[in-house]
Short mmCIF file of C-alpha atoms in Angstrom, two decimals:
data_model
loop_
_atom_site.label_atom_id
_atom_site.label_comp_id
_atom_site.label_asym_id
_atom_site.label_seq_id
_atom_site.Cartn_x
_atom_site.Cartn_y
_atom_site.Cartn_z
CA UNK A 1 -11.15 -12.66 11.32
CA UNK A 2 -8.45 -10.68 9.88
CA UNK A 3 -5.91 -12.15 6.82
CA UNK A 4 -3.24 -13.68 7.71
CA UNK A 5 -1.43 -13.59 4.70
CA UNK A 6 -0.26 -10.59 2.98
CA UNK A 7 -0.53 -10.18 -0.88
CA UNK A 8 1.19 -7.46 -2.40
CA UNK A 9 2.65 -7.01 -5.92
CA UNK A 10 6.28 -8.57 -6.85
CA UNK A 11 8.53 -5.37 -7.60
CA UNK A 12 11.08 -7.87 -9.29
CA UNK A 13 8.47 -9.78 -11.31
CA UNK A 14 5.70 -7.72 -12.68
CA UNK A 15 2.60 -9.14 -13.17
CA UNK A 16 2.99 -11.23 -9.89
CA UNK A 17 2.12 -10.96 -6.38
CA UNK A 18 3.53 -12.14 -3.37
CA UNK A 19 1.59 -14.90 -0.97
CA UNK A 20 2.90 -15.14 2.03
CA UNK A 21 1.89 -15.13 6.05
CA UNK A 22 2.52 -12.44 8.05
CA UNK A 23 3.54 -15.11 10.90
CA UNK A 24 7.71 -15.47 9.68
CA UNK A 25 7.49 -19.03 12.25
CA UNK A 26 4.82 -20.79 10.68
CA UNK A 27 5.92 -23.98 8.00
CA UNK A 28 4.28 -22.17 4.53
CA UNK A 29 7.75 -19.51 5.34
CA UNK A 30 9.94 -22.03 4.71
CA UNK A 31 8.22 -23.21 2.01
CA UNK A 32 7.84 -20.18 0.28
CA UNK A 33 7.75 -17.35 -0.79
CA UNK A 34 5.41 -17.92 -3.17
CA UNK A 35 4.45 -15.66 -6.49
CA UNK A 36 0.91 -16.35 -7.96
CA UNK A 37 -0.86 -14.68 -10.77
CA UNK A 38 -4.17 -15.01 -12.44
CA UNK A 39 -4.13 -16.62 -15.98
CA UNK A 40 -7.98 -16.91 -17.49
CA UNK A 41 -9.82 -19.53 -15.37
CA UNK A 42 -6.81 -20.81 -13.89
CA UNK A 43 -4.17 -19.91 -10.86
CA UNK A 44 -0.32 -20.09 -11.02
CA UNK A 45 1.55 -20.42 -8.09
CA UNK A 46 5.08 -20.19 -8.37
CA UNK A 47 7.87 -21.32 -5.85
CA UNK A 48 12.19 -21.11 -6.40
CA UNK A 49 13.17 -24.42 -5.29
CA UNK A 50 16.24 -23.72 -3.00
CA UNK A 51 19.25 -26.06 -1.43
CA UNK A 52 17.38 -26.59 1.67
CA UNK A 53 14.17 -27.98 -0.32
CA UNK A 54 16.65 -31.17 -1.79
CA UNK A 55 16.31 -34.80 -0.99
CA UNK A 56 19.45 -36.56 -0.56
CA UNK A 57 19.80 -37.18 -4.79
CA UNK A 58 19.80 -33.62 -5.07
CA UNK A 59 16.39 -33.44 -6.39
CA UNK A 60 13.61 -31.53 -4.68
CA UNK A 61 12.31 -33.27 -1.42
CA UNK A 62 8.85 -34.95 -2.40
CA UNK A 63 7.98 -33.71 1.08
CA UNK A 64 9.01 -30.66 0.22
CA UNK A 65 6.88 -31.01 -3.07
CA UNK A 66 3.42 -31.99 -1.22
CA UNK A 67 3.99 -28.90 1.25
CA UNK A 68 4.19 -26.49 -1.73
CA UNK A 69 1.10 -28.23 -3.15
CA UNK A 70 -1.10 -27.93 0.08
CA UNK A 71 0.16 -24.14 0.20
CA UNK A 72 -0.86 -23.85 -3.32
CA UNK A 73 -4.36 -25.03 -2.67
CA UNK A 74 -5.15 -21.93 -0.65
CA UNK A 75 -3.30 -19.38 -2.78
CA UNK A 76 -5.20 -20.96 -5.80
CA UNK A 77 -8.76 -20.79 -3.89
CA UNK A 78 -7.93 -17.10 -3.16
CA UNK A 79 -6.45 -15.77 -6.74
CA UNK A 80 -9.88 -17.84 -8.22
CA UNK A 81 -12.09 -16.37 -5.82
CA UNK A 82 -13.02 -18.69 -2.80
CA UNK A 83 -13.93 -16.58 -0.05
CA UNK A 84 -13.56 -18.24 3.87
CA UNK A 85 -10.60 -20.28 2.94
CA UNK A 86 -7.11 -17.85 4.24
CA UNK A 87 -7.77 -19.86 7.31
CA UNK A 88 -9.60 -23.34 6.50
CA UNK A 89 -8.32 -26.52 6.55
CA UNK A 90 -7.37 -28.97 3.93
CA UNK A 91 -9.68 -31.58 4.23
CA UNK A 92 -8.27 -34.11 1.26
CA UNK A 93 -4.68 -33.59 -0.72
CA UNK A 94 -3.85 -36.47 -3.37
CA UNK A 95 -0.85 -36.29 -5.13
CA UNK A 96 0.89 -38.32 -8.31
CA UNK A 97 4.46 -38.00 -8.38
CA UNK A 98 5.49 -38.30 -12.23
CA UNK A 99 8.63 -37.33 -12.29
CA UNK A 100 11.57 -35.59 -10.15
CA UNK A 101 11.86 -31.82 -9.83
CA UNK A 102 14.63 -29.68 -10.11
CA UNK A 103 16.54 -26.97 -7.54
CA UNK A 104 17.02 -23.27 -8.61
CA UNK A 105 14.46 -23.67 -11.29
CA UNK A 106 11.34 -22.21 -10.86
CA UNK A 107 8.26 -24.82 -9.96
CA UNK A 108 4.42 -23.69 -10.83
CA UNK A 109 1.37 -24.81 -9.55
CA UNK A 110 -0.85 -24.73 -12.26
CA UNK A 111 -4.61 -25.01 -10.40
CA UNK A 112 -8.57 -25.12 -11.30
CA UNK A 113 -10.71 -24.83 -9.40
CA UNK A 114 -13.65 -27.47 -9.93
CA UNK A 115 -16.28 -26.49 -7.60
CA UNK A 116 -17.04 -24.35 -4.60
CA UNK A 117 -19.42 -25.04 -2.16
CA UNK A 118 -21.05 -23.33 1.02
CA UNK A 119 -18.59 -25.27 2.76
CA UNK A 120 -16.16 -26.81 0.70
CA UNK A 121 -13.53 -25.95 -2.58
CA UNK A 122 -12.76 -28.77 -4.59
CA UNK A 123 -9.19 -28.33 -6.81
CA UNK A 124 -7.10 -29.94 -9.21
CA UNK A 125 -3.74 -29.35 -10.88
CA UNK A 126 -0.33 -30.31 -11.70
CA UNK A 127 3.19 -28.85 -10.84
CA UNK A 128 4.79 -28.12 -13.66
CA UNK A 129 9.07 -27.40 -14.63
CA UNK A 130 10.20 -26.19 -17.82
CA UNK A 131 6.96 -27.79 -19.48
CA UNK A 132 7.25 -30.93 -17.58
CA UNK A 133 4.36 -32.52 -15.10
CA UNK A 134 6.47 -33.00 -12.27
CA UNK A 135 2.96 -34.22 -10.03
CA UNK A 136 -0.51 -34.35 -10.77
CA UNK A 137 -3.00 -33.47 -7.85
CA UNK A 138 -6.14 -32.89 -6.37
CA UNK A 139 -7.49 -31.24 -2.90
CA UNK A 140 -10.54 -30.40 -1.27
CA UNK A 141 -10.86 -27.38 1.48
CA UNK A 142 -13.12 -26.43 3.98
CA UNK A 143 -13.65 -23.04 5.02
CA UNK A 144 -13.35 -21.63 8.07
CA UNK A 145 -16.12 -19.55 8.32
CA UNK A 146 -18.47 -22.31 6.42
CA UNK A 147 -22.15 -21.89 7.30
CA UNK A 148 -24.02 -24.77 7.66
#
């Protein structure tokens, strides 16, 4: 099966790459894009809340919010080393809401994972804003090419 997302460094913020699909139709586009790094034993994914991501108070969409999380889940598993999941399924996605989020300031995914399986890659973390826990979460995976 070949990728389909394409990872490639940030030119405009080093350190960064870019996680995106290659498919410009699919719902992770509009979404994204995303930047994600590496940081120890833990992944950051990063999106730029924009005018279209709003709820009607002008916050971000809590929609919105648990679409960047389930996108984050796979980006996470990837950057931490899960192989099989770029196109497995998410199984389980729980998500706190703690407090409201913020356009045009950067949101991160801040993500561990817990354990990975033959068939499975259990995850935690919380979306974070300026130093603020905007949701806590947790998610479970399967991958595609799971053996039994």
């Amino acid at each position: 099966m070949t990728d389909p997302f394409c990872w490639e460094a940030a030119p405009d913020h080093p350190g960064w790459m870019i996680w995106e699909l290659h498919d410009v139709d699919c719902f992770n586009n509009f979404v994204g894009p995303l930047l994600a790094r590496r940081e120890g034993d833990q992944a950051i994914v990063r999106l730029q809340p924009r005018p279209e991501h709003a709820n009607y108070t002008g916050a971000i969409h809590g929609g919105l919010m648990m679409g960047f999380i389930d996108c984050a889940l796979f980006a996470g598993a990837a950057i931490l080393g899960a192989e099989g999941t770029s196109q497995g399924l998410t199984l389980e996605c729980n998500v706190q809401f703690l407090a409201s989020g913020r356009l045009n300031v950067p949101l991160d995914a801040v993500i561990d994972v817990l354990r990975i399986t033959g068939r499975f890659v259990f995850l935690r973390g919380l979306l974070v804003q300026e130093g603020a826990n905007i949701c806590n979460f947790s998610g479970m995976l399967r991958k595609a090419d799971a053996k039994r």
